Coordinates of C-alpha atoms in Angstrom, one line a residue:
X95 CA 78.2 -28.8 42.8
X96 CA 77.7 -30.2 39.3
X97 CA 79.7 -28.6 36.5
X98 CA 77.7 -27.0 33.6
X99 CA 77.6 -29.0 30.3
X100 CA 78.5 -27.4 27.0
X101 CA 78.1 -28.7 23.4
X102 CA 81.3 -29.7 21.8
X103 CA 82.9 -26.9 19.7
X104 CA 85.3 -27.5 16.9
X105 CA 87.0 -24.6 15.2
X106 CA 87.8 -26.8 12.2
X107 CA 85.5 -28.1 9.5
X108 CA 82.3 -29.7 10.9
X109 CA 81.0 -31.1 7.6
X110 CA 82.5 -32.7 4.6
X111 CA 81.4 -29.9 2.2
X112 CA 81.0 -26.2 3.3
X113 CA 77.4 -24.9 3.1
X114 CA 76.5 -22.9 -0.1
X115 CA 75.3 -19.3 0.0
X116 CA 71.8 -20.5 -1.0
X117 CA 71.5 -22.6 2.2
X118 CA 72.5 -19.5 4.3
X119 CA 69.7 -17.3 2.9
X120 CA 66.3 -18.1 4.5
X121 CA 63.4 -19.2 2.3
X122 CA 61.3 -16.3 3.4
X123 CA 64.0 -13.7 2.9
X124 CA 63.1 -10.5 1.0
X125 CA 66.2 -11.0 -1.0
X126 CA 64.5 -14.0 -2.7
X127 CA 61.5 -11.9 -3.6
X128 CA 63.7 -9.2 -5.1
X129 CA 65.6 -11.9 -7.0
X130 CA 62.3 -13.3 -8.4
X131 CA 60.8 -10.0 -9.4
X132 CA 63.9 -8.5 -11.0
X133 CA 64.4 -11.7 -13.0
X134 CA 61.0 -11.2 -14.6
X135 CA 61.4 -7.5 -15.4
X136 CA 62.1 -6.2 -18.9
X137 CA 65.4 -4.3 -18.5
X138 CA 66.1 -3.8 -22.2
X139 CA 66.2 0.0 -21.8
X140 CA 68.7 -0.3 -19.0
X141 CA 70.9 -2.6 -21.1
X142 CA 70.7 -0.1 -24.0
X143 CA 72.5 2.5 -21.9
X144 CA 75.7 0.4 -22.1
X145 CA 78.1 1.0 -25.0
X146 CA 79.9 -1.8 -26.6
X147 CA 83.7 -2.3 -26.3
X148 CA 85.9 -2.0 -23.3
X149 CA 86.0 -4.3 -20.3
X150 CA 83.1 -6.6 -19.4
X151 CA 80.5 -4.7 -17.3
X152 CA 78.7 -6.1 -14.3
X153 CA 75.3 -7.5 -15.3
X154 CA 72.6 -4.7 -14.8
X155 CA 70.1 -7.2 -13.5
X156 CA 72.5 -8.2 -10.7
X157 CA 73.3 -4.5 -10.0
X158 CA 69.6 -3.6 -9.8
X159 CA 69.0 -6.5 -7.3
X160 CA 71.8 -5.3 -5.1
X161 CA 70.7 -1.6 -5.2
X162 CA 67.0 -2.5 -4.4
X163 CA 68.0 -4.8 -1.6
X164 CA 70.2 -2.1 -0.2
X165 CA 67.4 0.5 -0.2
X166 CA 65.1 -2.1 1.4
X167 CA 67.7 -2.4 4.3
X168 CA 68.1 1.4 4.7
X169 CA 71.5 1.4 3.0
X170 CA 71.7 4.3 0.6
X171 CA 75.4 5.1 0.5
X172 CA 77.3 3.5 -2.4
X173 CA 80.3 3.0 0.0
X174 CA 78.1 1.1 2.5
X175 CA 76.6 -1.0 -0.3
X176 CA 80.2 -1.9 -1.4
X177 CA 81.0 -2.9 2.2
X178 CA 77.8 -5.0 2.5
X179 CA 78.8 -7.0 -0.6
X180 CA 81.8 -8.3 1.2
X181 CA 80.4 -9.1 4.7
X182 CA 76.7 -9.9 4.4
X183 CA 75.5 -13.2 3.1
X184 CA 72.3 -12.1 1.4
X185 CA 74.2 -9.5 -0.6
X186 CA 76.8 -12.1 -1.6
X187 CA 74.0 -14.4 -2.7
X188 CA 72.2 -11.7 -4.8
X189 CA 75.5 -10.6 -6.4
X190 CA 76.8 -14.1 -7.0
X191 CA 79.9 -13.2 -4.9
X192 CA 80.7 -10.3 -7.2
X193 CA 82.0 -7.1 -5.6
X194 CA 81.5 -3.9 -7.7
X195 CA 83.1 -0.9 -6.0
X196 CA 81.3 2.2 -4.9
X197 CA 82.1 4.2 -8.0
X198 CA 80.5 1.4 -10.2
X199 CA 77.4 1.4 -8.0
X200 CA 77.1 5.1 -8.1
X201 CA 77.6 5.3 -11.8
X202 CA 75.0 2.6 -12.3
X203 CA 72.4 4.6 -10.4
X204 CA 73.2 8.0 -11.9
X205 CA 73.9 7.0 -15.5
X206 CA 72.1 3.8 -16.3
X207 CA 69.0 4.0 -14.1
X208 CA 68.3 7.8 -14.3
X209 CA 65.9 7.6 -17.3
X210 CA 64.8 3.9 -17.2
X211 CA 64.0 3.4 -13.5
X212 CA 60.6 5.0 -13.8
X213 CA 59.5 2.3 -16.3
X214 CA 60.9 -0.4 -14.0
X215 CA 58.7 1.0 -11.2
X216 CA 55.7 0.8 -13.5
X217 CA 56.4 -2.8 -14.3
X218 CA 56.6 -3.6 -10.6
X219 CA 53.2 -1.9 -10.0
X220 CA 51.6 -3.9 -12.9
X221 CA 52.9 -7.1 -11.3
X222 CA 51.4 -6.0 -8.0
X223 CA 48.1 -5.5 -9.8
X224 CA 48.2 -9.0 -11.2
X225 CA 48.9 -10.4 -7.7
X226 CA 45.8 -8.6 -6.4
X227 CA 47.7 -6.2 -4.1
X228 CA 46.5 -3.1 -6.1
X229 CA 43.6 -2.3 -8.4
X230 CA 44.6 1.3 -9.5
X231 CA 40.9 2.2 -9.1
X232 CA 41.4 4.4 -6.0
X233 CA 44.3 6.8 -5.3
X234 CA 45.0 8.1 -1.8
X235 CA 47.0 11.2 -2.5
X236 CA 49.1 13.3 -0.2
X237 CA 52.4 15.2 -0.2
X238 CA 55.3 15.9 2.0
X239 CA 58.4 18.0 1.8
X240 CA 61.8 16.3 1.7
X241 CA 64.9 18.3 2.1
X242 CA 67.4 18.7 -0.7
X243 CA 71.1 17.9 -0.4
X244 CA 71.7 21.6 -1.2
X245 CA 73.4 24.0 1.2
X246 CA 70.8 25.5 3.4
X247 CA 72.1 29.0 3.1
X248 CA 72.8 29.4 -0.7
X249 CA 69.4 30.9 -1.4
X250 CA 68.2 33.2 -4.2
X251 CA 65.0 35.2 -3.7
X252 CA 62.9 36.6 -6.5
X253 CA 62.0 39.8 -4.7
X254 CA 65.6 40.6 -3.9
X255 CA 66.7 39.9 -7.5
X256 CA 63.9 42.1 -8.9
X257 CA 64.8 44.9 -6.5
X258 CA 68.5 44.7 -7.3
X259 CA 67.9 44.5 -11.0
X260 CA 65.7 47.6 -10.9
X261 CA 68.4 49.5 -9.1
X262 CA 71.0 48.3 -11.5
X263 CA 68.9 49.5 -14.5
X264 CA 68.7 53.0 -13.0
X265 CA 72.4 53.1 -12.6
X266 CA 72.9 51.9 -16.2
X267 CA 70.6 54.7 -17.4
X268 CA 72.7 57.3 -15.6
X269 CA 76.0 55.9 -16.9
X270 CA 74.7 55.8 -20.4
X271 CA 73.3 59.3 -20.1
X272 CA 76.7 60.6 -18.9
X273 CA 78.5 58.8 -21.8
X274 CA 76.4 60.0 -24.6
X275 CA 73.3 62.1 -24.5
X276 CA 70.1 60.6 -25.9
X277 CA 71.2 57.0 -25.8
X278 CA 69.5 56.4 -22.6
X279 CA 66.2 58.0 -23.6
X280 CA 67.0 61.3 -21.8
X281 CA 64.1 62.9 -23.6
X282 CA 61.6 61.0 -21.5
X283 CA 59.8 63.0 -18.7
X284 CA 61.6 62.7 -15.4
X285 CA 58.6 61.1 -13.7
X286 CA 58.7 58.1 -16.1
X287 CA 60.5 55.1 -14.7
X288 CA 63.5 53.8 -16.7
X289 CA 62.6 51.1 -19.1
X290 CA 63.9 47.5 -18.2
X291 CA 67.1 46.6 -19.9
X292 CA 67.8 43.5 -21.9
X293 CA 71.4 42.3 -21.6
X294 CA 71.7 41.6 -25.3
X295 CA 70.3 45.0 -26.2
X296 CA 72.7 46.7 -23.7
X297 CA 75.7 44.8 -25.2
X298 CA 74.8 46.1 -28.6
X299 CA 74.5 49.7 -27.3
X300 CA 77.9 49.5 -25.6
X301 CA 79.5 48.2 -28.9
X302 CA 78.0 51.2 -30.7
X303 CA 79.5 53.8 -28.4
X304 CA 82.1 56.0 -30.0
X305 CA 85.2 55.7 -27.7
X306 CA 87.4 58.3 -29.5
X307 CA 88.1 61.7 -27.9
X308 CA 86.6 60.7 -24.5
X309 CA 87.6 62.1 -21.2
X310 CA 89.1 60.0 -18.5
X311 CA 85.8 60.0 -16.6
X312 CA 83.9 58.8 -19.6
X313 CA 86.5 56.1 -20.4
X314 CA 86.2 54.9 -16.8
X315 CA 82.3 54.9 -17.1
X316 CA 82.5 52.8 -20.3
X317 CA 84.8 50.2 -18.6
X318 CA 82.4 50.1 -15.6
X319 CA 79.6 49.5 -17.9
X320 CA 81.4 46.7 -19.7
X321 CA 83.2 44.9 -16.9
X322 CA 80.8 45.4 -14.0
X323 CA 77.3 46.5 -14.8
X324 CA 76.7 44.4 -17.9
X325 CA 77.9 41.1 -16.3
X326 CA 75.7 41.8 -13.2
X327 CA 72.7 42.4 -15.5
X328 CA 73.4 39.1 -17.2
X329 CA 73.7 37.4 -13.8
X330 CA 70.3 38.7 -12.7
X331 CA 68.8 37.5 -15.9
X332 CA 70.1 34.0 -15.3
X333 CA 68.7 34.1 -11.8
X334 CA 65.2 35.1 -13.1
X335 CA 65.3 32.4 -15.8
X336 CA 66.2 29.8 -13.3
X337 CA 63.4 31.0 -10.9
X338 CA 60.8 30.8 -13.7
X339 CA 57.5 30.8 -11.7
X340 CA 59.1 30.2 -8.3
X341 CA 60.0 32.6 -5.5
X342 CA 63.3 31.1 -4.6
X343 CA 65.9 28.4 -5.4
X344 CA 69.2 27.1 -4.1
X345 CA 72.5 27.9 -5.8
X346 CA 73.8 24.4 -5.2
X347 CA 70.6 22.7 -6.4
X348 CA 68.8 25.0 -8.7
X349 CA 65.7 22.6 -8.9
X350 CA 65.2 22.9 -5.1
X351 CA 62.8 25.5 -3.7
X352 CA 63.0 27.0 -0.2
X353 CA 60.0 25.7 1.8
X354 CA 58.9 25.8 5.4
X355 CA 59.2 22.3 6.9
X356 CA 58.2 20.5 10.0
X357 CA 61.7 19.0 10.5
X358 CA 63.5 22.1 11.7
X359 CA 67.1 21.6 12.8
X360 CA 67.3 25.1 14.3
X361 CA 63.8 25.2 15.8
X362 CA 63.2 28.7 14.4
X363 CA 60.9 28.0 11.5
X364 CA 63.4 28.9 8.8
X365 CA 63.0 27.9 5.2
X366 CA 65.0 25.0 3.7
X367 CA 65.7 23.9 0.1
X368 CA 63.3 21.0 -0.5
X369 CA 61.0 19.2 -3.0
X370 CA 57.3 18.8 -2.6
X371 CA 57.0 15.0 -3.0
X372 CA 53.5 13.8 -4.0
X373 CA 52.5 10.1 -3.9
X374 CA 49.4 8.0 -4.4
X375 CA 49.0 4.8 -2.5
X376 CA 46.7 1.9 -2.3
X377 CA 46.9 -0.8 0.4
X378 CA 50.0 1.1 1.5
X379 CA 51.8 0.4 -1.8
X380 CA 53.1 3.4 -3.7
X381 CA 51.3 3.5 -7.1
X382 CA 52.6 6.9 -8.4
X383 CA 55.0 9.7 -7.4
X384 CA 56.2 13.0 -8.7
X385 CA 58.0 16.1 -7.4
X386 CA 56.9 19.8 -7.6
X387 CA 58.6 23.1 -6.8
X388 CA 55.6 24.8 -5.2
X389 CA 55.2 24.3 -1.4
X390 CA 51.4 24.0 -1.4
X391 CA 49.4 21.0 -2.8
X392 CA 46.6 22.8 -4.6
X393 CA 48.3 23.1 -7.9
X394 CA 49.9 19.6 -7.9
X395 CA 46.7 17.5 -8.2
X396 CA 46.0 17.9 -12.0
X397 CA 49.6 17.4 -13.2
X398 CA 49.9 14.5 -10.8
X399 CA 46.8 12.8 -12.2
X400 CA 48.0 13.5 -15.7
X401 CA 51.3 11.7 -14.8
X402 CA 49.3 8.8 -13.4
X403 CA 47.4 8.5 -16.7
X404 CA 50.7 8.7 -18.7
X405 CA 52.1 5.9 -16.6
X406 CA 49.2 3.5 -16.7
X407 CA 47.0 4.8 -19.6
X408 CA 44.1 5.1 -17.1
X409 CA 42.9 7.5 -14.5
X410 CA 41.8 6.3 -11.0
X411 CA 38.0 6.0 -10.5
X412 CA 38.2 7.6 -7.1
X413 CA 40.6 10.2 -5.6
X414 CA 40.9 10.6 -1.8
X415 CA 42.7 13.6 -0.5
X416 CA 42.7 16.3 2.2
X417 CA 41.5 19.9 2.0
X418 CA 44.7 21.1 0.5
X419 CA 43.5 19.7 -2.9
X420 CA 39.9 21.0 -2.7
X421 CA 39.9 23.8 -5.3
X422 CA 37.4 24.6 -8.0
X423 CA 39.9 23.9 -10.7
X424 CA 40.7 20.4 -9.3
X425 CA 37.0 19.6 -8.8
X426 CA 36.3 20.6 -12.5
X427 CA 39.2 18.4 -13.7
X428 CA 37.8 15.4 -11.8
X429 CA 34.3 16.0 -13.0
X430 CA 35.5 16.1 -16.7
X431 CA 37.3 12.8 -16.2
X432 CA 34.5 11.0 -14.3
X433 CA 36.6 10.7 -11.1
X434 CA 34.7 10.5 -7.8
X435 CA 36.1 13.3 -5.7
X436 CA 36.5 12.1 -2.1
X437 CA 38.4 15.3 -1.6
X438 CA 37.8 17.6 1.3
X439 CA 37.5 21.4 1.0
X440 CA 38.2 24.2 3.4
X441 CA 35.8 24.4 6.4
X442 CA 34.6 20.8 5.7
X443 CA 35.2 19.8 9.3
X444 CA 34.3 23.2 10.7
X445 CA 30.8 23.2 9.0
X446 CA 30.0 19.9 10.8
X447 CA 30.1 21.6 14.1
X448 CA 26.9 23.0 15.8
X449 CA 28.4 26.4 16.3
X450 CA 28.9 26.8 12.5
X451 CA 25.4 25.4 11.6
X452 CA 23.6 27.7 14.1
X453 CA 25.4 30.9 13.1
X454 CA 22.8 32.5 10.8
X455 CA 25.1 35.4 9.9
X456 CA 27.6 33.3 7.9
X457 CA 27.2 33.7 4.2
X458 CA 27.1 29.9 3.9
X459 CA 24.0 29.8 6.0
X460 CA 22.0 32.5 4.4
X461 CA 18.9 31.4 2.5
X462 CA 19.3 31.4 -1.3
X463 CA 16.4 31.6 -3.8
X464 CA 17.8 29.9 -6.9
X465 CA 14.9 30.7 -9.1
X466 CA 15.1 34.5 -8.6
X467 CA 18.8 34.5 -7.7
X468 CA 18.9 36.4 -4.4
X469 CA 19.9 35.8 -0.8
X470 CA 18.0 36.7 2.3
X471 CA 19.8 38.4 5.2
X472 CA 19.1 37.5 8.9
X473 CA 16.6 40.4 9.0
X474 CA 14.7 39.1 6.0
X475 CA 16.0 41.7 3.6
X476 CA 16.7 40.6 0.0
X477 CA 20.3 40.7 -1.2
X478 CA 20.2 41.1 -4.9
X479 CA 22.9 40.5 -7.5
X480 CA 24.9 43.6 -8.4
X481 CA 27.8 42.1 -10.5
X482 CA 30.4 39.5 -10.9
X483 CA 34.1 39.2 -10.0
X484 CA 36.6 37.2 -12.0
X485 CA 40.0 36.1 -10.7
X486 CA 42.8 33.9 -12.0
X487 CA 44.8 31.3 -10.1
X488 CA 48.6 30.8 -10.5
X489 CA 47.8 28.1 -13.2
X490 CA 45.7 30.7 -15.2
X491 CA 42.3 29.1 -14.3
X492 CA 39.5 31.7 -14.3
X493 CA 37.1 31.6 -11.3
X494 CA 33.9 33.7 -11.3
X495 CA 32.1 34.9 -8.1
X496 CA 28.7 36.6 -8.0
X497 CA 28.4 39.7 -5.7
X498 CA 25.1 40.2 -3.8
X499 CA 24.3 43.3 -1.8
X500 CA 21.6 44.2 0.8
X501 CA 19.4 47.1 -0.1
X502 CA 19.6 49.1 3.1
X503 CA 21.6 48.1 6.3
X504 CA 21.4 51.5 7.9
X505 CA 19.7 51.4 11.3
X506 CA 19.6 47.5 11.3
X507 CA 19.8 46.3 14.9
X508 CA 21.8 43.2 13.8
X509 CA 24.3 45.2 11.8
X510 CA 27.1 44.8 14.4
X511 CA 26.6 41.1 14.3
X512 CA 26.1 40.7 10.6
X513 CA 28.8 42.9 9.0
X514 CA 31.7 45.2 9.7
X515 CA 31.3 47.1 6.4
X516 CA 30.5 50.8 6.6
X517 CA 27.8 50.5 3.9
X518 CA 25.5 47.7 3.0
X519 CA 26.6 44.1 3.5
X520 CA 28.0 42.3 0.5
X521 CA 28.7 38.6 -0.1
X522 CA 30.7 37.0 -2.9
X523 CA 29.5 33.6 -3.9
X524 CA 31.1 31.1 -6.3
X525 CA 28.1 29.0 -7.3
X526 CA 30.2 26.6 -9.4
X527 CA 32.5 25.9 -6.5
X528 CA 29.5 25.5 -4.1
X529 CA 28.0 22.9 -6.5
X530 CA 31.3 21.0 -6.4
X531 CA 31.5 21.3 -2.7
X532 CA 27.9 19.9 -2.3
X533 CA 28.8 16.9 -4.4
X534 CA 32.1 16.3 -2.4
X535 CA 30.1 16.8 0.9
X536 CA 27.6 14.1 -0.2
X537 CA 30.4 11.7 -1.1
X538 CA 32.5 12.4 2.1
X539 CA 29.5 11.9 4.4
X540 CA 28.2 8.7 2.9
X541 CA 29.2 5.3 4.2
X542 CA 31.9 4.8 1.5
X543 CA 33.2 8.3 2.1
X544 CA 33.6 7.7 5.8
X545 CA 35.5 4.6 5.1
X546 CA 37.9 6.4 2.7
X547 CA 38.3 9.2 5.2
X548 CA 39.3 6.7 7.9
X549 CA 41.7 5.0 5.4
X550 CA 43.5 8.1 4.2
X551 CA 45.6 8.7 7.4
X552 CA 46.8 5.1 7.3
X553 CA 47.6 5.2 3.6
X554 CA 49.9 8.0 2.3
X555 CA 50.5 9.4 5.8
X556 CA 51.6 6.0 7.1
X557 CA 53.9 5.5 4.1
X558 CA 55.5 8.9 4.7
X559 CA 55.9 8.1 8.4
X560 CA 57.7 4.8 7.5
X561 CA 59.7 6.6 4.8
X562 CA 61.1 9.3 7.2
X563 CA 61.2 7.5 10.5
X564 CA 61.7 3.8 9.9
X565 CA 63.6 4.1 6.6
X566 CA 65.5 7.3 7.5
X567 CA 64.8 8.6 4.1
X568 CA 64.4 12.3 5.1
X569 CA 67.0 14.0 3.0
X570 CA 68.0 13.5 -0.6
X571 CA 71.6 12.5 -1.5
X572 CA 71.7 13.8 -5.0
X573 CA 71.5 17.2 -6.8
X574 CA 68.9 18.2 -9.4
X575 CA 65.4 16.9 -10.0
X576 CA 66.3 14.1 -12.5
X577 CA 68.7 12.4 -10.1
X578 CA 66.5 13.0 -7.1
X579 CA 63.5 11.4 -8.9
X580 CA 65.7 8.5 -9.9
X581 CA 66.7 7.9 -6.3
X582 CA 63.2 8.1 -5.0
X583 CA 62.0 5.7 -7.7
X584 CA 64.5 3.1 -6.5
X585 CA 63.3 3.7 -3.0
X586 CA 59.6 3.4 -4.0
X587 CA 60.3 0.0 -5.8
X588 CA 62.2 -1.3 -2.7
X589 CA 59.4 0.0 -0.4
X590 CA 56.8 -1.8 -2.5
X591 CA 58.8 -5.1 -2.6
X592 CA 59.3 -4.9 1.2
X593 CA 55.6 -4.5 1.6
X594 CA 55.0 -7.4 -0.8
X595 CA 57.3 -9.5 1.3
X596 CA 55.4 -8.8 4.5
X597 CA 52.0 -9.4 2.9
X598 CA 53.3 -12.5 1.2
X599 CA 54.2 -14.1 4.5
X600 CA 50.5 -14.2 5.4
X601 CA 48.7 -14.4 2.0
X602 CA 48.7 -17.7 0.1
X603 CA 47.5 -16.1 -3.1
X604 CA 50.6 -13.8 -3.2
X605 CA 52.8 -16.8 -2.5
X606 CA 51.2 -18.5 -5.5
X607 CA 52.0 -15.6 -7.8
X608 CA 55.5 -15.4 -6.5
X609 CA 56.0 -19.1 -7.3
X610 CA 54.6 -18.4 -10.7
X611 CA 57.1 -15.5 -11.3
X612 CA 59.9 -17.7 -9.8

């Protein structure tokens, strides 16, 4: 039996000169793209964050390359980045064999990139536009909830704070009434609720109390007021100030709001501290991002588009989004700014079904005479206008609905199918919203609209899928919105450069631009 042959193996030096790091990094490595792009960025604002004097600092350009390449490789911990700088060739090549420790890396992210990284992201997107990867003409918008680093059980609820504060104010009124008659508005009728207390006002009242010739019980009440009740009132005020317009927040990350999330570690639907992350994409590149404390998407569209305009000095020509964004206020904003709204509304898919179209009892299917402003019920009876109803959204937008009522539904054989009301049937119709819905319906059902609807699931939803599943970026590692935004901006830049690397392998035009930037 013939013996197997093996190539000769020499543990010593096999060449006269050892290979350089550049020879070890492949020509199509994403590290080379990051190196080229960062070398062409204006990092003057990052450099301005360094103070003169002291020891020589690591070059911010090198540090940014290392951090971006780390995020591209799913390495987010500063300690793991420190380790990669000593045992991975591509990291050594990017850093020039320099080895900043984890404290330096973390300080670079938290102190030097916190305010300037967003402008760096904008520069990268502008480069992508020049390469033809993006146009900024269309924005596919969607949101997801990403959990905060905060403790999951350090919650503060608005309803609880308001309830406890009300009870505390009642107790303070009683104590003040016992200490000195009249100071707590004892002349008010007993049925009147006690007026809310301001902590500063209460502090002044306590200071004005005459403490001489007081009984032991009164002295004890004054101390309780000073040492227990007043600090508690101030604590509740701080909680309400932190809550602002929210219903909850976390004590360990006051910018995080408790939201119901799909990723449930206990499988019981509990709320977790999180941020509502909104992004816009095009060709699966992230073109804009922002964070919001409200768990629903309806109120995020307008501030998100305003942020898009502040970043690029333009608004997208077309917005594509799901029904969570289809409100009257959002449609009005897009109309004022000449944006084509490929934005679904509630019941968009349901109204396409035959069962919906054939149901003549639905208010959407009733005949409307626009000239004389009346509806016709299924029995042919006119439903005339009887008034209007105004309502305000959480953003203070006023919406107006017109109320129509049938003349006489008594004895109608279709009453049981038409309405559950005891009297005549009424319908509330928002004509302005219906007009916007009709325009959106026409856009969404045309050929271009069908294309955008088919693209939306593979645009932002695909990016979120890659972010959470492939990149394992499903929980933030910093506290407070500023640092969380900074961290996500780094991730977004790395994500875009990784996508550029994949597209550049197959697109000669992108390779040409990369050579130009190189």
